[in-house]
PDB file of C-alpha atoms in Angstrom:
ATOM      1  CA  MET A 119      75.753  18.144  37.269  1.00 72.00           C
ATOM      2  CA  LEU A 120      72.367  18.949  38.375  1.00 78.00           C
ATOM      3  CA  LEU A 121      73.352  22.211  39.356  1.00 83.00           C
ATOM      4  CA  ILE A 122      74.797  23.124  36.025  1.00 88.00           C
ATOM      5  CA  LEU A 123      71.707  21.898  34.344  1.00 88.00           C
ATOM      6  CA  GLY A 124      69.727  24.160  36.675  1.00 88.00           C
ATOM      7  CA  TRP A 125      71.678  27.310  35.648  1.00 91.00           C
ATOM      8  CA  LEU A 126      71.203  26.271  31.992  1.00 91.00           C
ATOM      9  CA  GLY A 127      67.539  25.886  32.712  1.00 88.00           C
ATOM     10  CA  SER A 128      67.069  29.343  33.964  1.00 90.00           C
ATOM     11  CA  LEU A 129      68.524  30.553  30.769  1.00 90.00           C
ATOM     12  CA  LEU A 130      66.245  28.412  28.861  1.00 86.00           C
ATOM     13  CA  MET A 131      63.286  29.325  30.859  1.00 84.00           C
ATOM     14  CA  GLY A 132      63.960  33.029  29.815  1.00 84.00           C
ATOM     15  CA  MET A 133      64.423  32.117  26.193  1.00 83.00           C
ATOM     16  CA  VAL A 134      61.218  30.423  25.989  1.00 78.00           C
ATOM     17  CA  LEU A 135      59.412  33.413  27.584  1.00 76.00           C
ATOM     18  CA  GLY A 136      61.001  35.561  24.928  1.00 74.00           C
ATOM     19  CA  LEU A 137      60.200  33.226  22.001  1.00 72.00           C
ATOM     20  CA  VAL A 138      56.729  32.148  22.732  1.00 67.00           C
ATOM     21  CA  GLY A 139      55.561  35.136  24.729  1.00 61.00           C
ATOM     22  CA  GLY A 140      54.571  33.219  27.703  1.00 62.00           C
ATOM     23  CA  GLY A 141      54.515  29.825  29.378  1.00 62.00           C
ATOM     24  CA  GLY A 142      58.252  29.969  30.252  1.00 64.00           C
ATOM     25  CA  SER A 143      57.537  30.614  33.769  1.00 67.00           C
ATOM     26  CA  ILE A 144      55.833  27.168  34.213  1.00 78.00           C
ATOM     27  CA  LEU A 145      59.319  25.623  34.014  1.00 82.00           C
ATOM     28  CA  THR A 146      60.703  27.806  36.951  1.00 86.00           C
ATOM     29  CA  VAL A 147      59.492  25.730  40.016  1.00 85.00           C
ATOM     30  CA  PRO A 148      60.514  22.201  38.402  1.00 87.00           C
ATOM     31  CA  ILE A 149      64.033  23.580  37.719  1.00 89.00           C
ATOM     32  CA  LEU A 150      64.412  25.044  41.211  1.00 91.00           C
ATOM     33  CA  VAL A 151      62.985  21.908  42.882  1.00 88.00           C
ATOM     34  CA  TYR A 152      64.353  18.916  40.787  1.00 88.00           C
ATOM     35  CA  LEU A 153      67.622  20.573  39.483  1.00 89.00           C
ATOM     36  CA  MET A 154      68.546  23.026  42.164  1.00 90.00           C
ATOM     37  CA  GLU A 155      67.157  21.133  45.214  1.00 89.00           C
ATOM     38  CA  VAL A 156      65.112  23.921  46.515  1.00 90.00           C
ATOM     39  CA  LYS A 157      62.255  23.046  48.701  1.00 89.00           C
ATOM     40  CA  PRO A 158      58.880  23.351  46.812  1.00 86.00           C
ATOM     41  CA  VAL A 159      57.373  26.071  48.980  1.00 84.00           C
ATOM     42  CA  LEU A 160      60.441  28.195  48.788  1.00 89.00           C
ATOM     43  CA  ALA A 161      60.848  27.339  45.043  1.00 88.00           C
ATOM     44  CA  THR A 162      57.244  28.954  44.570  1.00 85.00           C
ATOM     45  CA  SER A 163      58.627  32.083  46.423  1.00 87.00           C
ATOM     46  CA  TYR A 164      61.720  32.246  44.338  1.00 91.00           C
ATOM     47  CA  SER A 165      59.579  31.742  40.972  1.00 88.00           C
ATOM     48  CA  LEU A 166      57.448  34.717  41.998  1.00 86.00           C
ATOM     49  CA  PHE A 167      60.548  36.958  41.998  1.00 92.00           C
ATOM     50  CA  VAL A 168      62.087  35.392  38.865  1.00 90.00           C
ATOM     51  CA  VAL A 169      58.659  35.447  36.986  1.00 85.00           C
ATOM     52  CA  GLY A 170      58.153  39.107  38.156  1.00 88.00           C
ATOM     53  CA  THR A 171      61.543  40.557  37.116  1.00 90.00           C
ATOM     54  CA  THR A 172      61.446  38.727  33.652  1.00 87.00           C
ATOM     55  CA  THR A 173      58.080  39.498  32.643  1.00 85.00           C
ATOM     56  CA  LEU A 174      58.743  43.193  33.844  1.00 89.00           C
ATOM     57  CA  ILE A 175      61.332  43.306  31.197  1.00 86.00           C
ATOM     58  CA  GLY A 176      59.042  41.880  28.649  1.00 83.00           C
ATOM     59  CA  THR A 177      56.491  44.331  29.751  1.00 87.00           C
ATOM     60  CA  LEU A 178      58.687  47.355  28.997  1.00 89.00           C
ATOM     61  CA  LEU A 179      59.276  45.925  25.433  1.00 84.00           C
ATOM     62  CA  TYR A 180      55.497  45.915  24.962  1.00 84.00           C
ATOM     63  CA  ILE A 181      55.087  49.271  26.388  1.00 90.00           C
ATOM     64  CA  ARG A 182      57.601  50.541  24.099  1.00 89.00           C
ATOM     65  CA  GLU A 183      55.298  49.187  21.100  1.00 83.00           C
ATOM     66  CA  LYS A 184      52.134  50.683  22.879  1.00 88.00           C
ATOM     67  CA  LEU A 185      50.593  47.254  23.382  1.00 85.00           C
ATOM     68  CA  VAL A 186      49.516  47.521  26.989  1.00 89.00           C
ATOM     69  CA  ASP A 187      46.116  48.443  28.201  1.00 90.00           C
ATOM     70  CA  TYR A 188      46.655  50.020  31.506  1.00 89.00           C
ATOM     71  CA  ARG A 189      42.832  50.557  32.394  1.00 86.00           C
ATOM     72  CA  MET A 190      41.846  46.966  31.918  1.00 85.00           C
ATOM     73  CA  GLY A 191      45.197  45.768  33.531  1.00 84.00           C
ATOM     74  CA  MET A 192      44.270  47.642  36.663  1.00 85.00           C
ATOM     75  CA  VAL A 193      40.764  46.212  36.678  1.00 84.00           C
ATOM     76  CA  PHE A 194      42.078  42.810  36.420  1.00 83.00           C
ATOM     77  CA  ALA A 195      45.322  43.057  38.350  1.00 80.00           C
ATOM     78  CA  THR A 196      43.893  44.945  41.601  1.00 84.00           C
ATOM     79  CA  PRO A 197      42.042  41.721  42.762  1.00 86.00           C
ATOM     80  CA  ALA A 198      44.787  39.559  41.475  1.00 83.00           C
ATOM     81  CA  PHE A 199      47.209  41.367  43.964  1.00 81.00           C
ATOM     82  CA  LEU A 200      44.887  40.802  46.737  1.00 84.00           C
ATOM     83  CA  GLY A 201      44.674  37.083  45.831  1.00 85.00           C
ATOM     84  CA  VAL A 202      48.390  36.454  45.505  1.00 82.00           C
ATOM     85  CA  PHE A 203      49.346  38.377  48.712  1.00 80.00           C
ATOM     86  CA  LEU A 204      46.592  36.719  50.849  1.00 83.00           C
ATOM     87  CA  VAL A 205      47.551  33.256  49.772  1.00 84.00           C
ATOM     88  CA  ARG A 206      51.328  33.873  50.279  1.00 80.00           C
ATOM     89  CA  ARG A 207      51.099  35.591  53.658  1.00 80.00           C
ATOM     90  CA  PHE A 208      48.295  33.541  55.228  1.00 84.00           C
ATOM     91  CA  GLY A 209      47.206  30.598  53.040  1.00 84.00           C
ATOM     92  CA  ILE A 210      50.627  28.767  52.653  1.00 82.00           C
ATOM     93  CA  PRO A 211      51.798  29.287  56.187  1.00 83.00           C
ATOM     94  CA  ALA A 212      48.596  27.874  57.410  1.00 86.00           C
ATOM     95  CA  ILE A 213      48.843  24.602  55.663  1.00 86.00           C
ATOM     96  CA  PRO A 214      50.814  21.926  58.007  1.00 87.00           C
ATOM     97  CA  GLU A 215      53.807  20.506  56.953  1.00 83.00           C
ATOM     98  CA  GLU A 216      52.236  16.888  57.263  1.00 84.00           C
ATOM     99  CA  LEU A 217      48.547  16.523  55.934  1.00 80.00           C
ATOM    100  CA  GLY A 218      48.086  12.799  56.830  1.00 80.00           C
ATOM    101  CA  THR A 219      49.408   9.269  56.010  1.00 78.00           C
ATOM    102  CA  PHE A 220      48.191   6.571  53.711  1.00 73.00           C
ATOM    103  CA  GLY A 221      49.905   3.284  54.510  1.00 69.00           C
ATOM    104  CA  SER A 222      53.442   4.034  54.418  1.00 69.00           C
ATOM    105  CA  VAL A 223      53.044   7.344  52.284  1.00 70.00           C
ATOM    106  CA  VAL A 224      53.107  10.569  54.022  1.00 75.00           C
ATOM    107  CA  PHE A 225      51.167  13.366  52.341  1.00 81.00           C
ATOM    108  CA  SER A 226      53.131  16.598  53.060  1.00 84.00           C
ATOM    109  CA  ARG A 227      52.641  20.321  52.204  1.00 84.00           C
ATOM    110  CA  ASP A 228      55.426  20.071  49.608  1.00 84.00           C
ATOM    111  CA  MET A 229      53.796  17.128  47.958  1.00 85.00           C
ATOM    112  CA  LEU A 230      50.329  18.910  47.699  1.00 85.00           C
ATOM    113  CA  VAL A 231      52.325  22.136  46.113  1.00 84.00           C
ATOM    114  CA  MET A 232      53.950  19.986  43.533  1.00 85.00           C
ATOM    115  CA  VAL A 233      50.754  18.007  42.683  1.00 87.00           C
ATOM    116  CA  VAL A 234      48.616  21.183  42.162  1.00 86.00           C
ATOM    117  CA  PHE A 235      51.579  22.533  40.100  1.00 82.00           C
ATOM    118  CA  ALA A 236      51.627  19.554  38.003  1.00 86.00           C
ATOM    119  CA  ALA A 237      47.940  19.898  37.221  1.00 86.00           C
ATOM    120  CA  ILE A 238      48.371  23.448  36.431  1.00 83.00           C
ATOM    121  CA  MET A 239      51.249  22.547  33.938  1.00 81.00           C
ATOM    122  CA  ILE A 240      48.839  20.233  32.196  1.00 86.00           C
ATOM    123  CA  LEU A 241      46.124  22.834  31.997  1.00 82.00           C
ATOM    124  CA  ALA A 242      48.716  25.178  30.561  1.00 77.00           C
ATOM    125  CA  SER A 243      49.772  22.677  27.810  1.00 81.00           C
ATOM    126  CA  VAL A 244      46.350  22.321  26.665  1.00 82.00           C
ATOM    127  CA  SER A 245      45.958  26.161  26.568  1.00 74.00           C
ATOM    128  CA  MET A 246      49.255  26.206  24.522  1.00 70.00           C
ATOM    129  CA  LEU A 247      47.995  23.414  22.069  1.00 78.00           C
ATOM    130  CA  ARG A 248      44.693  24.854  21.529  1.00 75.00           C
ATOM    131  CA  LYS A 249      44.675  27.312  18.524  1.00 65.00           C
ATOM    132  CA  SER A 250      44.055  30.830  19.457  1.00 57.00           C
ATOM    133  CA  LYS A 251      41.225  32.867  17.957  1.00 54.00           C
ATOM    134  CA  THR A 252      41.236  36.519  17.895  1.00 48.00           C
ATOM    135  CA  ASN A 253      37.880  38.089  17.649  1.00 50.00           C
ATOM    136  CA  THR A 254      37.215  41.700  16.453  1.00 46.00           C
ATOM    137  CA  VAL A 255      34.387  43.523  18.085  1.00 48.00           C
ATOM    138  CA  SER A 256      33.007  46.664  16.705  1.00 47.00           C
ATOM    139  CA  GLY A 257      30.553  49.155  18.170  1.00 46.00           C
ATOM    140  CA  ALA A 258      29.861  49.860  21.730  1.00 47.00           C
ATOM    141  CA  GLN A 259      31.358  47.396  24.157  1.00 53.00           C
ATOM    142  CA  LYS A 260      30.073  46.454  27.442  1.00 59.00           C
ATOM    143  CA  PHE A 261      32.463  44.860  30.037  1.00 63.00           C
ATOM    144  CA  ASN A 262      31.359  42.624  32.822  1.00 68.00           C
ATOM    145  CA  TYR A 263      33.902  44.286  35.406  1.00 71.00           C
ATOM    146  CA  PRO A 264      32.921  41.953  38.415  1.00 78.00           C
ATOM    147  CA  LEU A 265      33.419  39.000  36.300  1.00 79.00           C
ATOM    148  CA  ILE A 266      36.819  40.282  35.177  1.00 77.00           C
ATOM    149  CA  ALA A 267      37.726  41.171  38.805  1.00 78.00           C
ATOM    150  CA  GLY A 268      36.547  37.742  40.105  1.00 81.00           C
ATOM    151  CA  GLU A 269      38.767  35.919  37.543  1.00 79.00           C
ATOM    152  CA  GLY A 270      41.732  38.327  38.605  1.00 81.00           C
ATOM    153  CA  LEU A 271      41.059  37.274  42.154  1.00 85.00           C
ATOM    154  CA  LEU A 272      41.214  33.549  41.153  1.00 83.00           C
ATOM    155  CA  VAL A 273      44.333  33.957  39.147  1.00 80.00           C
ATOM    156  CA  GLY A 274      45.926  35.741  41.921  1.00 82.00           C
ATOM    157  CA  GLY A 275      45.208  32.827  44.258  1.00 84.00           C
ATOM    158  CA  VAL A 276      46.717  30.166  41.586  1.00 82.00           C
ATOM    159  CA  THR A 277      49.734  32.231  41.160  1.00 78.00           C
ATOM    160  CA  GLY A 278      50.222  32.680  44.815  1.00 79.00           C
ATOM    161  CA  PHE A 279      49.967  28.886  45.635  1.00 83.00           C
ATOM    162  CA  VAL A 280      52.075  27.558  42.582  1.00 77.00           C
ATOM    163  CA  GLY A 281      54.461  30.416  41.894  1.00 70.00           C
ATOM    164  CA  ALA A 282      53.695  30.492  38.197  1.00 71.00           C
ATOM    165  CA  GLY A 283      52.475  33.628  36.256  1.00 65.00           C
ATOM    166  CA  GLY A 284      49.088  32.336  35.018  1.00 70.00           C
ATOM    167  CA  GLY A 285      49.383  33.901  31.587  1.00 71.00           C
ATOM    168  CA  PHE A 286      47.445  30.904  30.108  1.00 68.00           C
ATOM    169  CA  LEU A 287      44.510  32.001  32.312  1.00 71.00           C
ATOM    170  CA  ILE A 288      44.832  35.724  31.858  1.00 78.00           C
ATOM    171  CA  ILE A 289      45.199  36.019  28.181  1.00 75.00           C
ATOM    172  CA  PRO A 290      42.027  34.274  27.455  1.00 72.00           C
ATOM    173  CA  ALA A 291      40.154  36.212  29.987  1.00 74.00           C
ATOM    174  CA  LEU A 292      41.402  39.436  28.520  1.00 79.00           C
ATOM    175  CA  VAL A 293      40.490  38.515  25.009  1.00 76.00           C
ATOM    176  CA  VAL A 294      37.065  37.018  26.045  1.00 72.00           C
ATOM    177  CA  LEU A 295      36.017  39.105  28.849  1.00 74.00           C
ATOM    178  CA  ALA A 296      37.773  42.569  28.153  1.00 74.00           C
ATOM    179  CA  ARG A 297      37.851  41.893  24.302  1.00 78.00           C
ATOM    180  CA  LEU A 298      41.354  42.940  23.772  1.00 80.00           C
ATOM    181  CA  PRO A 299      43.356  42.437  20.479  1.00 82.00           C
ATOM    182  CA  MET A 300      45.592  39.430  20.993  1.00 74.00           C
ATOM    183  CA  LYS A 301      48.690  41.329  20.985  1.00 77.00           C
ATOM    184  CA  VAL A 302      47.336  43.881  23.580  1.00 84.00           C
ATOM    185  CA  ALA A 303      46.224  41.048  25.721  1.00 81.00           C
ATOM    186  CA  VAL A 304      49.692  39.471  25.647  1.00 79.00           C
ATOM    187  CA  GLY A 305      51.344  42.915  26.669  1.00 83.00           C
ATOM    188  CA  THR A 306      48.838  43.525  29.283  1.00 87.00           C
ATOM    189  CA  SER A 307      49.192  40.107  30.559  1.00 83.00           C
ATOM    190  CA  LEU A 308      52.756  40.509  31.149  1.00 84.00           C
ATOM    191  CA  MET A 309      52.253  43.770  33.094  1.00 87.00           C
ATOM    192  CA  ILE A 310      49.514  41.998  35.351  1.00 86.00           C
ATOM    193  CA  ILE A 311      52.086  39.181  35.911  1.00 83.00           C
ATOM    194  CA  ALA A 312      54.957  41.213  36.620  1.00 86.00           C
ATOM    195  CA  VAL A 313      53.347  43.418  39.327  1.00 84.00           C
ATOM    196  CA  LYS A 314      51.138  40.574  41.091  1.00 81.00           C
ATOM    197  CA  SER A 315      54.143  38.060  41.171  1.00 83.00           C
ATOM    198  CA  LEU A 316      56.578  40.641  42.788  1.00 85.00           C
ATOM    199  CA  PHE A 317      53.653  41.777  45.145  1.00 79.00           C
ATOM    200  CA  GLY A 318      53.152  38.064  46.204  1.00 78.00           C
ATOM    201  CA  PHE A 319      57.007  37.837  46.656  1.00 85.00           C
ATOM    202  CA  VAL A 320      56.714  40.532  49.021  1.00 82.00           C
ATOM    203  CA  GLY A 321      54.240  38.777  51.191  1.00 74.00           C
ATOM    204  CA  ASP A 322      56.924  36.006  51.566  1.00 77.00           C
ATOM    205  CA  LEU A 323      59.637  38.294  53.050  1.00 79.00           C
ATOM    206  CA  GLY A 324      58.672  37.692  56.501  1.00 73.00           C
ATOM    207  CA  THR A 325      57.839  34.017  56.253  1.00 73.00           C
ATOM    208  CA  GLN A 326      60.684  32.616  54.027  1.00 77.00           C
ATOM    209  CA  GLU A 327      64.464  32.779  54.330  1.00 83.00           C
ATOM    210  CA  ILE A 328      65.623  34.232  50.934  1.00 87.00           C
ATOM    211  CA  GLN A 329      69.120  33.515  49.615  1.00 91.00           C
ATOM    212  CA  TRP A 330      69.411  36.701  47.694  1.00 92.00           C
ATOM    213  CA  LYS A 331      72.623  35.992  45.813  1.00 93.00           C
ATOM    214  CA  PHE A 332      71.405  32.692  44.380  1.00 93.00           C
ATOM    215  CA  LEU A 333      68.078  34.369  43.647  1.00 92.00           C
ATOM    216  CA  ALA A 334      69.659  37.342  41.857  1.00 94.00           C
ATOM    217  CA  LEU A 335      71.873  35.074  39.624  1.00 94.00           C
ATOM    218  CA  PHE A 336      69.113  32.801  38.687  1.00 93.00           C
ATOM    219  CA  SER A 337      66.772  35.904  37.737  1.00 92.00           C
ATOM    220  CA  GLY A 338      69.833  37.555  35.813  1.00 92.00           C
ATOM    221  CA  LEU A 339      70.335  34.420  33.744  1.00 92.00           C
ATOM    222  CA  ALA A 340      66.607  34.214  32.948  1.00 90.00           C
ATOM    223  CA  ALA A 341      66.498  37.818  32.051  1.00 90.00           C
ATOM    224  CA  VAL A 342      69.536  37.258  29.529  1.00 91.00           C
ATOM    225  CA  GLY A 343      67.585  34.240  28.174  1.00 88.00           C
ATOM    226  CA  LEU A 344      64.551  36.444  27.677  1.00 84.00           C
ATOM    227  CA  LEU A 345      66.480  39.008  25.724  1.00 86.00           C
ATOM    228  CA  LEU A 346      68.016  36.288  23.643  1.00 87.00           C
ATOM    229  CA  GLY A 347      64.546  34.786  23.031  1.00 81.00           C
ATOM    230  CA  VAL A 348      63.159  38.242  21.925  1.00 76.00           C
ATOM    231  CA  ARG A 349      66.079  38.565  19.394  1.00 81.00           C
ATOM    232  CA  LEU A 350      65.490  34.849  18.175  1.00 79.00           C
ATOM    233  CA  SER A 351      61.979  35.485  17.807  1.00 71.00           C
ATOM    234  CA  ARG A 352      62.507  37.851  15.080  1.00 72.00           C
ATOM    235  CA  LYS A 353      63.553  34.937  13.024  1.00 76.00           C
ATOM    236  CA  ILE A 354      61.721  32.079  14.547  1.00 72.00           C
ATOM    237  CA  SER A 355      57.894  32.388  14.727  1.00 64.00           C
ATOM    238  CA  GLY A 356      56.806  31.695  18.510  1.00 58.00           C
ATOM    239  CA  GLU A 357      53.513  30.370  17.209  1.00 64.00           C
ATOM    240  CA  GLN A 358      55.377  27.659  15.483  1.00 67.00           C
ATOM    241  CA  LEU A 359      57.218  26.620  18.586  1.00 69.00           C
ATOM    242  CA  LYS A 360      54.199  26.816  20.912  1.00 70.00           C
ATOM    243  CA  PRO A 361      52.699  23.466  20.211  1.00 79.00           C
ATOM    244  CA  ALA A 362      55.952  21.532  20.660  1.00 76.00           C
ATOM    245  CA  PHE A 363      56.578  23.513  23.986  1.00 73.00           C
ATOM    246  CA  GLY A 364      53.030  22.692  24.902  1.00 78.00           C
ATOM    247  CA  TRP A 365      53.723  18.986  24.536  1.00 84.00           C
ATOM    248  CA  PHE A 366      56.908  19.359  26.484  1.00 80.00           C
ATOM    249  CA  VAL A 367      54.980  20.992  29.431  1.00 79.00           C
ATOM    250  CA  MET A 368      52.243  18.414  29.367  1.00 86.00           C
ATOM    251  CA  VAL A 369      54.931  15.374  29.496  1.00 87.00           C
ATOM    252  CA  MET A 370      56.560  17.280  32.265  1.00 83.00           C
ATOM    253  CA  GLY A 371      53.362  17.864  34.187  1.00 84.00           C
ATOM    254  CA  ILE A 372      52.484  14.161  34.022  1.00 90.00           C
ATOM    255  CA  ALA A 373      56.112  13.019  35.047  1.00 87.00           C
ATOM    256  CA  ILE A 374      55.836  15.377  38.124  1.00 84.00           C
ATOM    257  CA  LEU A 375      52.364  13.910  39.030  1.00 86.00           C
ATOM    258  CA  ILE A 376      53.763  10.316  38.784  1.00 87.00           C
ATOM    259  CA  ARG A 377      56.853  11.167  40.678  1.00 82.00           C
ATOM    260  CA  GLU A 378      54.904  12.681  43.496  1.00 79.00           C
ATOM    261  CA  THR A 379      52.054  10.376  43.924  1.00 77.00           C
ATOM    262  CA  VAL A 380      53.623   6.944  42.858  1.00 72.00           C
ATOM    263  CA  PHE A 381      57.287   7.062  43.920  1.00 58.00           C
TER     264      PHE A 381
END
C-alpha cells in the first residue's frame, strides 16, 4: 500500500512543480523515505536526480518563452555547482553513521539529514506563505556579484545536503540581488536547480549504489506529473494554490521533526 502511495506521490510532486512553479521538489525526500522506504542519504541522492530531470523540463518551457537570464544564471550557478558537488562528494561521506547517544536514543547521520530537511521544509513553507513583491528598477543597475556568488555557494551546499532544489532561496536572491523580474527569476531558478542538482548527483555516482530502473520510473512519473501540472496551471492559478501548499509543507516539516526527534 505504501509503495502505491509512493508512486502516486511522485506524480503529485511533479504536478505541484508544474502548478506552483516550485516547491514540489521539497516532497521528494519524504516520499522516498517514508513511502518507498529508501534510506535518507540515498533518498537525497535520488532526489537530486528527480529534481534535476523534472526542473530541466520546466526550464525548457521557460526558455521557449524567453524567460531565462543565462548570464545571471551562470553567476549564481557556478559557485552553486561547487557547493553541491563538494557536499555530496566529501561532506556527506565524512559524517559518521552514528553521531552519539543520549540515553537510549542513538543520533545517526540519517536522523541529522531528516531533521535538517524538516527545518528546510518549514523555511520553505514560510517563503510560500509570504506574499511575493515584484520591484521594478529603472536606470543603471549595479549588481553585487560577490554576494550573489556567495549565496549561490550557500544554496548549493544546502541542496547537496538535503537533496531539495532550494528555489525558495534562489528566487528571492535573483529578485532582490540580481533585480530580475519575477517570471524571469522563476525561469532562471529552474535552470540553476536543474543543472546543479544533476551536477550534485554526479558527485554521488562513486559513493552510492543507484537502482537505475527504480529511479527512471520515479523520475518518469514526476515528469508526467509536471506536464499535467503545466496544463492545469492554464486553468488554475498557481498563486491561489501556493498558500494551501505552503501550510501543507509546514505541517509535513513539523511532523517529520517530531517523528525523528521524539518517537
